[in-house]
Coordinates of C-alpha atoms in Angstrom, one line a residue:
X197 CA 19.7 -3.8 7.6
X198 CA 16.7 -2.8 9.8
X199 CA 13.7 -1.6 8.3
X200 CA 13.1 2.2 8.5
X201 CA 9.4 2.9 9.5
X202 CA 10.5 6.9 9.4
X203 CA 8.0 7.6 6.8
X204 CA 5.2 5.9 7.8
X205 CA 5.0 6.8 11.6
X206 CA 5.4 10.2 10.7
X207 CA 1.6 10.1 8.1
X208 CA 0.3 8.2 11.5
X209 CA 1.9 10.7 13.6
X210 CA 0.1 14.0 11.5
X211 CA -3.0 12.6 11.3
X212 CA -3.5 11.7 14.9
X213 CA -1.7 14.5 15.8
X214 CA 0.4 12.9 18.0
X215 CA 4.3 12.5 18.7
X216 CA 5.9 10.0 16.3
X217 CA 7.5 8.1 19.1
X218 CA 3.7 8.0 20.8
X219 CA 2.1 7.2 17.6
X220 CA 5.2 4.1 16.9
X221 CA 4.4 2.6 20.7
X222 CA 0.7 2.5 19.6
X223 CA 1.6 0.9 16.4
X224 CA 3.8 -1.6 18.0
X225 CA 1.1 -2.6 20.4
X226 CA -1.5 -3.5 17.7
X227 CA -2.3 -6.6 16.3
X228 CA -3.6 -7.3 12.8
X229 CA -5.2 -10.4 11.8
X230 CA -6.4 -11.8 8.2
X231 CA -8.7 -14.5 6.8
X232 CA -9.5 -14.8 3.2
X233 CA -11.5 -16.9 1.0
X234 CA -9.0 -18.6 -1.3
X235 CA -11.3 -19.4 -3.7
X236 CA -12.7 -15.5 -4.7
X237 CA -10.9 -14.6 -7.6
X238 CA -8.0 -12.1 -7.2
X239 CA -8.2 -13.2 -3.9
X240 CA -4.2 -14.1 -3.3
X241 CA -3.8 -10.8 -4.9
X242 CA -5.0 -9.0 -3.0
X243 CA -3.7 -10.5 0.2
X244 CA -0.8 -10.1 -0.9
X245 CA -1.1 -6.5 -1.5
X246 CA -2.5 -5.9 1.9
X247 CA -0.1 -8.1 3.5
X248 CA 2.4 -5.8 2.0
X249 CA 0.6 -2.5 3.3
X250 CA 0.5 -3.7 6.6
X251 CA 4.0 -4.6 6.8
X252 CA 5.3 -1.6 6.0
X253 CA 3.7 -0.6 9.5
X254 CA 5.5 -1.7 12.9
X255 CA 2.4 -3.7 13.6
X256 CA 1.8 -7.1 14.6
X257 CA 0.5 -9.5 12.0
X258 CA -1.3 -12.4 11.9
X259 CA -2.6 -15.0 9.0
X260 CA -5.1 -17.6 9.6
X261 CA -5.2 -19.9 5.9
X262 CA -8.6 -21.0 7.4
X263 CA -9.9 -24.9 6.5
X264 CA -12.4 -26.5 4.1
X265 CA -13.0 -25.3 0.3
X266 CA -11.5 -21.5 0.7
X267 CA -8.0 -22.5 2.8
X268 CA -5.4 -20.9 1.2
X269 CA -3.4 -23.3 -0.4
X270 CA 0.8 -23.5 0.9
X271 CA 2.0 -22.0 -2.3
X272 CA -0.1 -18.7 -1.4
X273 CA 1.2 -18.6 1.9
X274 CA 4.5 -19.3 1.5
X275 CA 4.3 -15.9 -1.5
X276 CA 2.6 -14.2 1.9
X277 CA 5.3 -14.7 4.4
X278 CA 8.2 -14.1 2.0
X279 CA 6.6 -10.7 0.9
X280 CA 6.4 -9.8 4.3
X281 CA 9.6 -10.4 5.2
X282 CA 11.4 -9.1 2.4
X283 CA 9.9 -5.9 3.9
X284 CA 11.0 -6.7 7.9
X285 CA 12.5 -9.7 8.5
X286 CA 12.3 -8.9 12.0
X287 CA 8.6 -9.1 11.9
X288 CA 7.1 -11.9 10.4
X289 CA 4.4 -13.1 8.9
X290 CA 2.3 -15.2 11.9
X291 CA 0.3 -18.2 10.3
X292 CA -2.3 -19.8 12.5
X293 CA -5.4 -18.9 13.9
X294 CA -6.1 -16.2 16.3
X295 CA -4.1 -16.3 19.5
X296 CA -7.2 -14.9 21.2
X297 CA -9.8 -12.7 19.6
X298 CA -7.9 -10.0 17.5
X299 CA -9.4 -6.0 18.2
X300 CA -8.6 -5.6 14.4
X301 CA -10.0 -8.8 11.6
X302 CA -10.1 -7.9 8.5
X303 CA -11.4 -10.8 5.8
X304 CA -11.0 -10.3 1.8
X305 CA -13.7 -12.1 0.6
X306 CA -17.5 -12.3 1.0
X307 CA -18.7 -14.0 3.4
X308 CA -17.0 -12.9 7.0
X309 CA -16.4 -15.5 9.4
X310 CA -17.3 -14.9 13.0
X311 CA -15.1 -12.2 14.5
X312 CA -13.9 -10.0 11.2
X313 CA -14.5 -6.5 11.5
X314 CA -13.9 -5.0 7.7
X315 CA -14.6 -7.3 4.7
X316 CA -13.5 -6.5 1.3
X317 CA -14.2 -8.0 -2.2
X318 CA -12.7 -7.1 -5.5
X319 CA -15.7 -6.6 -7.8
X320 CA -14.3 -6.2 -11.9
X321 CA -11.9 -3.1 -11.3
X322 CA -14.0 -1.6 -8.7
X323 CA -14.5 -2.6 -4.8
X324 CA -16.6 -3.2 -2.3
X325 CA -16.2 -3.0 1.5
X326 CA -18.2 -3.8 4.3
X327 CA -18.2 -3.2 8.0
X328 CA -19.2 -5.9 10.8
X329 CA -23.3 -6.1 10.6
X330 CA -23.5 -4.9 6.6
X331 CA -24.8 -7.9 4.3
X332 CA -22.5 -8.2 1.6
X333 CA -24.1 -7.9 -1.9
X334 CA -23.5 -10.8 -5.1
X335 CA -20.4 -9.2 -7.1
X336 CA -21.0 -8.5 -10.6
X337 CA -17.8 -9.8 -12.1
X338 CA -14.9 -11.6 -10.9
X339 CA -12.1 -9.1 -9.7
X340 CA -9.3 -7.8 -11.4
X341 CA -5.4 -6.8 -10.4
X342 CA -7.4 -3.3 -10.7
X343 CA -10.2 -4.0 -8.3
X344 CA -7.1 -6.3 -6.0
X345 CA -5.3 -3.0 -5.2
X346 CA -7.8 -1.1 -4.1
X347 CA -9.5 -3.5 -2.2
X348 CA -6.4 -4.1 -0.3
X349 CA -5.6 -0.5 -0.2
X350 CA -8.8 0.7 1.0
X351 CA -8.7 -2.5 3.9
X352 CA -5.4 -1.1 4.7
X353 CA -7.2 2.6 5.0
X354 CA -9.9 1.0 7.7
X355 CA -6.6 -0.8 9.2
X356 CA -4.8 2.7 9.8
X357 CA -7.7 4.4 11.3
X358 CA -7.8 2.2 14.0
X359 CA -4.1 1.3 14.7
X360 CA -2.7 4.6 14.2
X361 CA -6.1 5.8 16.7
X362 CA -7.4 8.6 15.0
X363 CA -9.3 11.3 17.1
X364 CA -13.2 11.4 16.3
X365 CA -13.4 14.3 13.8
X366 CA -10.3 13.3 12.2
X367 CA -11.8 10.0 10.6
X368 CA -15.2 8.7 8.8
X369 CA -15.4 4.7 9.2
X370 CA -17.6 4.3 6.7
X371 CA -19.6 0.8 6.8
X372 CA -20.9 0.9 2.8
X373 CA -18.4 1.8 0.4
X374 CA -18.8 0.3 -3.5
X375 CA -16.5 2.1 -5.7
X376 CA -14.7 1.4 -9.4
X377 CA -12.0 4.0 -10.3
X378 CA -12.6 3.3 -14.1
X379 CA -16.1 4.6 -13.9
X380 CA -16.6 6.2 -10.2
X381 CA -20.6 6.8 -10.3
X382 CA -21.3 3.7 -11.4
X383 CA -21.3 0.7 -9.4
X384 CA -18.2 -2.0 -9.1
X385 CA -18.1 -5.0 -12.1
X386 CA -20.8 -3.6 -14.5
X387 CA -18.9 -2.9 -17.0
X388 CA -15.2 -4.2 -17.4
X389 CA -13.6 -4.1 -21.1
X390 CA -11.1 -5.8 -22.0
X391 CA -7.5 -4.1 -21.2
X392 CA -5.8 -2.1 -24.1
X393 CA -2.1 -2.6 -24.7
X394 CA 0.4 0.3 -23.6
X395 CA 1.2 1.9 -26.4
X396 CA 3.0 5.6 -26.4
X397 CA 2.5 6.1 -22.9
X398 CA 5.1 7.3 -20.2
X399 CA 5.3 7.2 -16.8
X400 CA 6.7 10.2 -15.0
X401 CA 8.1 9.6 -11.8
X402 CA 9.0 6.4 -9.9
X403 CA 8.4 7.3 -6.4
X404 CA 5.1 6.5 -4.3
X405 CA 2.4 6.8 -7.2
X406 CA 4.9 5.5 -10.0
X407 CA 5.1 2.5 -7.9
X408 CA 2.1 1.9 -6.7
X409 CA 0.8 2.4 -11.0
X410 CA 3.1 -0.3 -11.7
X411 CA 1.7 -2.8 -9.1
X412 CA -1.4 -2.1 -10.7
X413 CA -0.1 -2.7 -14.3
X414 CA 1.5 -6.2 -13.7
X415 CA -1.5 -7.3 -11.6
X416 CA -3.6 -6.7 -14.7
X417 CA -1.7 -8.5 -16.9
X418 CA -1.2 -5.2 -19.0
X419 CA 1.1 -5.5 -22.0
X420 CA 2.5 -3.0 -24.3
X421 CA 5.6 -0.5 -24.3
X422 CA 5.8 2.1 -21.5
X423 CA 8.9 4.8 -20.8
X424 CA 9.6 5.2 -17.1
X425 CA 11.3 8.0 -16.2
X426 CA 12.9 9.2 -13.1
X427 CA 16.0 10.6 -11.6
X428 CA 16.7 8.9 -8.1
X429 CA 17.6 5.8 -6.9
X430 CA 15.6 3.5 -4.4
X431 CA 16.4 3.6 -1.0
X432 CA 15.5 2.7 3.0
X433 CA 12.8 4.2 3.6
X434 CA 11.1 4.1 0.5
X435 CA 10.7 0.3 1.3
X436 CA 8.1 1.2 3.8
X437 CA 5.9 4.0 1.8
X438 CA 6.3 2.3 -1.9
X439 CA 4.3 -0.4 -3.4
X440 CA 7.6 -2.3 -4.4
X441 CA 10.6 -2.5 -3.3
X442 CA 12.1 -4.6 -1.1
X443 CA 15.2 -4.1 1.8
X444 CA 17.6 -5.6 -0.7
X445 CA 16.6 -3.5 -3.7
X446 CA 17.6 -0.6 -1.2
X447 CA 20.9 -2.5 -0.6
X448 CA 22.1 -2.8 -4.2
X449 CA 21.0 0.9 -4.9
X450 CA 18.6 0.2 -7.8
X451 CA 17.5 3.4 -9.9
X452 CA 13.8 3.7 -9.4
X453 CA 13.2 3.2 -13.1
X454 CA 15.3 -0.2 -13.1
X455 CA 13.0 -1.5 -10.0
X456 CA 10.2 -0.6 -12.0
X457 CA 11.4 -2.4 -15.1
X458 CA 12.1 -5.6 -13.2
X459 CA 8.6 -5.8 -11.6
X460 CA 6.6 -5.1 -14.7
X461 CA 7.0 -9.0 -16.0
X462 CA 5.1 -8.4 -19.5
X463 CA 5.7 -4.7 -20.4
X464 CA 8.5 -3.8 -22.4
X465 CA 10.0 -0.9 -20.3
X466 CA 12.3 1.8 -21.8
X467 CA 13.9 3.1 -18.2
X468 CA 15.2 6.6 -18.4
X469 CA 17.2 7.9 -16.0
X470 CA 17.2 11.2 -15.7
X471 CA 14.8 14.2 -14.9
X472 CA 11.7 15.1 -17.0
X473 CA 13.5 17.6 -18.9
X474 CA 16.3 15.3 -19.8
X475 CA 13.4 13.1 -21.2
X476 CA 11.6 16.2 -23.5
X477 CA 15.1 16.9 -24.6
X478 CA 15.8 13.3 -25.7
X479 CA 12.5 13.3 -27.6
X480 CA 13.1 16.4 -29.4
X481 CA 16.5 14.6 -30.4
X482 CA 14.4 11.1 -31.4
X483 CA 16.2 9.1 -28.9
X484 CA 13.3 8.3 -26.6
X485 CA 9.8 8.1 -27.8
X486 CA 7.4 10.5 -28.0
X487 CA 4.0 9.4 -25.6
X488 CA 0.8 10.3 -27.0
X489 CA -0.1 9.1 -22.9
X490 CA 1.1 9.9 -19.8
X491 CA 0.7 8.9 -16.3
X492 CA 2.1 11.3 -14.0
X493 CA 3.1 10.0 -10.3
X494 CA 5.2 13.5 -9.2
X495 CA 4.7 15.5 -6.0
X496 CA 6.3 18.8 -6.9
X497 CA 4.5 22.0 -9.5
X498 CA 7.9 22.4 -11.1
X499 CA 7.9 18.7 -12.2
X500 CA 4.2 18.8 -13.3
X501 CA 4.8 21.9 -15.1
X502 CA 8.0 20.1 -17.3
X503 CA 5.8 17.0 -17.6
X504 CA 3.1 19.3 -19.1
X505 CA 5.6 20.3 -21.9
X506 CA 5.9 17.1 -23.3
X507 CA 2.5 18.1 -24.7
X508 CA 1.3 14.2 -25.1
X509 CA -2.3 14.2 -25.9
X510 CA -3.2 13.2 -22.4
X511 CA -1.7 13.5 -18.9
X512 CA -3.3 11.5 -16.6
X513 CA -1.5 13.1 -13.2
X514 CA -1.9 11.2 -9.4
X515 CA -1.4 13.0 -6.2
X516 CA -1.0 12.8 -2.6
X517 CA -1.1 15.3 -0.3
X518 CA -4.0 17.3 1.8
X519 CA -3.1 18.7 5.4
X520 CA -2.0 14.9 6.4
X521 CA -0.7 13.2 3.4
X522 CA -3.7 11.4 3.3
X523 CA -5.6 13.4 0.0
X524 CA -5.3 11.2 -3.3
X525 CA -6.6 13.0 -6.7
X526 CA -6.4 12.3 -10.0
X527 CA -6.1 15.5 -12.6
X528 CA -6.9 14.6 -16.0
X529 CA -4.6 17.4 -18.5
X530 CA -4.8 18.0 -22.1
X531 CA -2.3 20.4 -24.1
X532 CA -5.2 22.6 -25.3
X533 CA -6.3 22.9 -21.8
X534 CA -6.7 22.6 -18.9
X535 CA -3.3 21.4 -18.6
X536 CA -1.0 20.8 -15.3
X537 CA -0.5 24.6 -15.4
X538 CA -3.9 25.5 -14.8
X539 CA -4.4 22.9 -11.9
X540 CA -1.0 23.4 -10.7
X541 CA 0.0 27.5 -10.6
X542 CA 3.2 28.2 -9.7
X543 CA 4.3 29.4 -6.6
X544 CA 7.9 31.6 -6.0
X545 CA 7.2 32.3 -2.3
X546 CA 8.9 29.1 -1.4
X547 CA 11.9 28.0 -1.7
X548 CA 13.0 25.0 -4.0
X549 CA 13.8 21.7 -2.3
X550 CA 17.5 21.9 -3.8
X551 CA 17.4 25.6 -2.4
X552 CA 17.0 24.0 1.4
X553 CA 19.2 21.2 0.9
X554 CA 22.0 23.9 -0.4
X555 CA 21.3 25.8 3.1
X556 CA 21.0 22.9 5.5
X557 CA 24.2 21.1 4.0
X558 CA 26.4 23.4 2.6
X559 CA 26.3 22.1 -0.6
X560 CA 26.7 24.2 -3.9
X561 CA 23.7 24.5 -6.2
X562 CA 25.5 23.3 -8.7
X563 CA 26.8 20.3 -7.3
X564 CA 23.4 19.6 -6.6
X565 CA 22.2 19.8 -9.9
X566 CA 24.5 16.9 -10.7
X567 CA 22.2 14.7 -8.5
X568 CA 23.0 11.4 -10.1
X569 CA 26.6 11.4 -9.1
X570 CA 27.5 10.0 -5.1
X571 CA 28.6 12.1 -2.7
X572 CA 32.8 11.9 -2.6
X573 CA 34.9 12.9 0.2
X574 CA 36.1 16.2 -2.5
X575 CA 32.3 17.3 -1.4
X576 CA 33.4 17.7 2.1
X577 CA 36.2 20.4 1.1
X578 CA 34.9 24.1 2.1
X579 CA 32.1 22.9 4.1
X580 CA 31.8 24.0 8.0
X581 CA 32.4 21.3 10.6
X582 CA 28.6 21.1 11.3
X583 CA 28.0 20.5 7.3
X584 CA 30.5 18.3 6.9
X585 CA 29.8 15.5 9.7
X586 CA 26.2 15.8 8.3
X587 CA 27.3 15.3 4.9
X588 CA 29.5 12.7 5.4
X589 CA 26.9 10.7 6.5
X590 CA 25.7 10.3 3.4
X591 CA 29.1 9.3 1.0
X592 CA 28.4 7.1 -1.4
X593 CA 25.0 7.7 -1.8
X594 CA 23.3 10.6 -5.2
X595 CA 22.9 14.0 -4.3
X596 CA 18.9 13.9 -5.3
X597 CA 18.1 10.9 -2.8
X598 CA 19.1 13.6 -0.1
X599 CA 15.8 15.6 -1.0
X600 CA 13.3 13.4 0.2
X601 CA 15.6 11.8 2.5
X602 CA 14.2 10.3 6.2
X603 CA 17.4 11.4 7.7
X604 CA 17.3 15.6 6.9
X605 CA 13.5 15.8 6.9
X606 CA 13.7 16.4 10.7
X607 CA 15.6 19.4 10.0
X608 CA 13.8 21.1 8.3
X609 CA 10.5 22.8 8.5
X610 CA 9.3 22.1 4.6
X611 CA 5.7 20.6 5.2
X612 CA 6.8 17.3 3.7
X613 CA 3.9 14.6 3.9
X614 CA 5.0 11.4 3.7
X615 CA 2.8 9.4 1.8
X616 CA 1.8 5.9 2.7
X617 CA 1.5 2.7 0.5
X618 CA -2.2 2.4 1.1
X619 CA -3.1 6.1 0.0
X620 CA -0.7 6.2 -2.9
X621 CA -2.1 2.9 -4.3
X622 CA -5.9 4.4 -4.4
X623 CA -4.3 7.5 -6.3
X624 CA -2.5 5.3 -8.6
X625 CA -6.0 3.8 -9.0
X626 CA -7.8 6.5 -10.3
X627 CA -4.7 7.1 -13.0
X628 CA -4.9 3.5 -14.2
X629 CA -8.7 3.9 -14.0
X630 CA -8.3 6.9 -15.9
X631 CA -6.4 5.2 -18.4
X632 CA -8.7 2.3 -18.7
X633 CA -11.9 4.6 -18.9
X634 CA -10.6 7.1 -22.3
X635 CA -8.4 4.0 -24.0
X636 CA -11.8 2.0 -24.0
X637 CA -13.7 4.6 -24.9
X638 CA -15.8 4.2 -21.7
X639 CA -15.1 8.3 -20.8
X640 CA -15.2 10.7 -23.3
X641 CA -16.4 14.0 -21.5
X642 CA -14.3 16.8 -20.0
X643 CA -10.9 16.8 -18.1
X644 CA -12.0 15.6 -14.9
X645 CA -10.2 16.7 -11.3
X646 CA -11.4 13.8 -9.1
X647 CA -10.2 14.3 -5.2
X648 CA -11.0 12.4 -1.7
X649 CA -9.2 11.9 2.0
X650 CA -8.6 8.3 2.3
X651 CA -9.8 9.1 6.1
X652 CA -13.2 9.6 5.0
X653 CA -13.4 7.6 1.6
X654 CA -14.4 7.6 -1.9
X655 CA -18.0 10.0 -2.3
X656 CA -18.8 9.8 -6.4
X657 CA -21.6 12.6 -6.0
X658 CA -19.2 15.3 -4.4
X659 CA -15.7 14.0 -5.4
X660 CA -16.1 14.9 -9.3
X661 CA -15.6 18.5 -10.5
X662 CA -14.8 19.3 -14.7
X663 CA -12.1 22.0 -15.6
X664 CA -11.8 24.0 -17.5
X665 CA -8.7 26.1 -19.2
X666 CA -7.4 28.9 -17.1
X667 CA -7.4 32.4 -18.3
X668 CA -3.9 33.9 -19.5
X669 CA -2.8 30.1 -18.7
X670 CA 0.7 29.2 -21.3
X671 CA -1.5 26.4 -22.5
X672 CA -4.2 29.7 -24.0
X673 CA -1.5 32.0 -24.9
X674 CA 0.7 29.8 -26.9
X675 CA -1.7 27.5 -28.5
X676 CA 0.0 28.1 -32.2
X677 CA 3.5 27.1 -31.0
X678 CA 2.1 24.2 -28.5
X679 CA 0.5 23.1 -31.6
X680 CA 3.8 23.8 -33.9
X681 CA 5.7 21.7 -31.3
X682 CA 3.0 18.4 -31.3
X683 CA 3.4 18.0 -34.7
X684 CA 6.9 18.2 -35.2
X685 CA 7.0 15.5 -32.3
X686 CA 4.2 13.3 -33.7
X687 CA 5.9 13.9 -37.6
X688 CA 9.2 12.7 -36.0
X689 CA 7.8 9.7 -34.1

């Protein structure tokens, strides 16, 4: 089962507007290498993380474990080379030093050994990075599964300007960057509580963002009771553009919310699978809790506007997007307003993702809608020769999975941006930041709509805006029956 690198080639592709197969020949060409001082707390975290990220490009990749107090011990390693290869087995993992001087070193840690050309250090839940030439400061606590993921995401970010060769104008290397999601003008480590327990908080969606929030989560230790929901299944090339996942979860088929309950080791997970309207309906009947939190990880209005109507005290919603796929922003949503509605307006020029699949494939709406059941060969019947050799491609395999899907993307002109491990990670980030920052008590001020391209990096002074409710928005005009509807829920649960 080879590894699909669809997804990712195609971000690279967009944002150095180039041909994918150019942009994969570039890719294939470069070579990665790593040092890290073992001893740095969070350290093997975030290695592994970034090992990870790079993976899930067609790159070369190198590992040197280096010698004397900070080698990284053979248990580390070994953790290294079978997360890369549970990724591309036809890729590995290279251990050793440096063939010959590597065009691309990047170090975690924070002293840089001769050569390196990024360094990067977890600081508490924040991160600091450092080009070739910049002295690297004394952190001001040791780092986090927080501070781990961004650090490696944000390596990864200097990585892919550079590999995939972005055009001057397109990109910002930025040689200073000290940044903490939890409290974004302040500076990494300075202030890092201690971590809350989950308690009535969901997560909607399980794709790029939903995954990369749960990476977060178990590398923090977090414990607690958390709802996933999510209607699709894990598959090929979500290996390369998730933060879990591996080729063999794509083989057995695993729902989404099941690969998310298996990775998140302390948490005890309620997995729904279903769409976000099947979960506000099971609420309103008592059979799935009602959150008081949410962390949203969607990448459609519609879905954002059902997750809305769950009307939990807080929505805490991570995106992707911009004119690359590179854009991460956090929206921060309350039920008396702004709410996803007033970030989010809808839009009925389009057509609906299930509206192009039902043109491109032949398939009825309505057999669409049923998107958890596989494709049969009775789904063939009716359809034109064209639609059905397309459609047969795909027997076996849920109706929704064909949305997204690597394969049909290509034929259609939708403006899908595939998102990348790296970027998603740094979205999911600012959610769990989020979360950290108002279940502390750390952040009590208004909604916030925090935004950045992961091209040009994190800028606290011109990043921040606060919202406010939209005029005429639902979340205005029905205030009394929003209201009505919360405390029923919150009577009930």
């Amino acid at each position: 089962m080879s590894t699909d690198y669809s997804r990712s080639v195609r971000l690279g592709g967009l944002a150095a507007g180039v041909e994918e197969t150019t942009l994969r020949e570039r890719m294939e060409g470069a070579l990665v290498h790593l040092t890290a001082d073992g001893h740095m707390p969070a350290a093997s975290e975030t290695l592994e993380v970034l090992v990870a990220d790079l993976r899930r490009w067609p790159v070369q990749l190198s590992l040197d474990p280096g010698c004397g107090p900070g080698q990284l011990d053979a248990p580390v390693i070994s953790r290294l080379v079978e997360r890369a290869t549970e990724i591309d087995p036809d890729r590995p993992l290279r251990v050793g030093a440096a063939q010959s001087p590597a065009p691309l070193h990047l170090h975690v840690g924070t002293a840089p050994p001769p050569g390196s050309t990024v360094v990067g250090a977890p600081d508490g839940h924040g991160v600091r990075l450092r080009h070739t030439g910049h002295p690297f400061p004394r952190l001001n606590a040791p780092g986090t599964g927080l501070g781990a993921v961004l650090t490696a995401a944000m390596l990864a970010g200097e990585a892919f300007k550079v590999v995939a060769g972005l055009p001057e104008g397109k990109f910002q290397m930025t040689p200073v960057v000290d940044f903490c999601p939890v409290l974004p003008g302040e500076q990494p480590g300075t202030v890092v509580p201690p971590l809350p327990a989950l308690d009535q908080v969901l997560l909607g969606g399980g794709g790029a963002i939903g995954t990369g929030i749960a990476l977060v989560l178990d590398l923090l230790g977090a414990t607690g009771k958390l709802t996933v929901v999510d209607k699709e299944v894990f598959e090929k090339p979500n290996v390369t553009s998730y933060s879990i996942g591996t080729l063999a979860d794509a083989a057995a088929g695993l729902s989404k919310v099941r690969l998310i309950d298996a990775h998140l080791r302390r948490i005890e997970v309620t997995p729904f699978h279903g769409t976000i309207q099947a979960s506000i309906e099971a609420v309103d009947a008592g059979t799935l809790p009602w959150p008081r939190i949410v962390l949203g990880g969607l990448d459609s209005i519609e879905a954002r506007h059902d997750l809305q109507r769950l009307h939990a005290d807080l929505i805490l919603d991570g995106g992707t997007g911009g004119p690359v796929g590179t854009t991460v922003a956090l929206h921060e949503a309350l039920p008396t307003g702004p709410c996803l509605r007033c970030f989010f307006k809808s839009t009925h020029t389009g057509k609906s993702a299930e509206q192009r699949l039902h043109e491109l494939t032949g398939l009825p709406l309505s057999r669409i809608a049923r998107g958890q059941e596989p494709l049969t060969e009775r789904d063939l019947e009716g359809l034109i020769d064209q639609q059905r050799e397309l459609v047969g491609q795909f027997l076996g395999r849920p109706v929704c999975g064909l949305i997204n899907s690597s394969e049909l993307q290509g034929r259609t002109d939708d403006g899908f941006r595939p998102s990348a491990a790296f970027v998603a990670q740094q979205a999911a980030c600012l959610v769990v930041g989020a979360w950290i920052a108002r279940s502390t008590g750390l952040f009590s001020g208004p909604p916030r709509h925090i935004e950045y391209d992961t091209r040009f990096g994190p800028r606290p002074d011109q990043m921040i805006d606060h919202r406010l409710p939209a005029l005429g928005c639902v979340c205005q005009k029905d205030a009394a029956l929003i209201n009505h509807i919360r405390e029923t829920r919150r009577t009930r649960h």
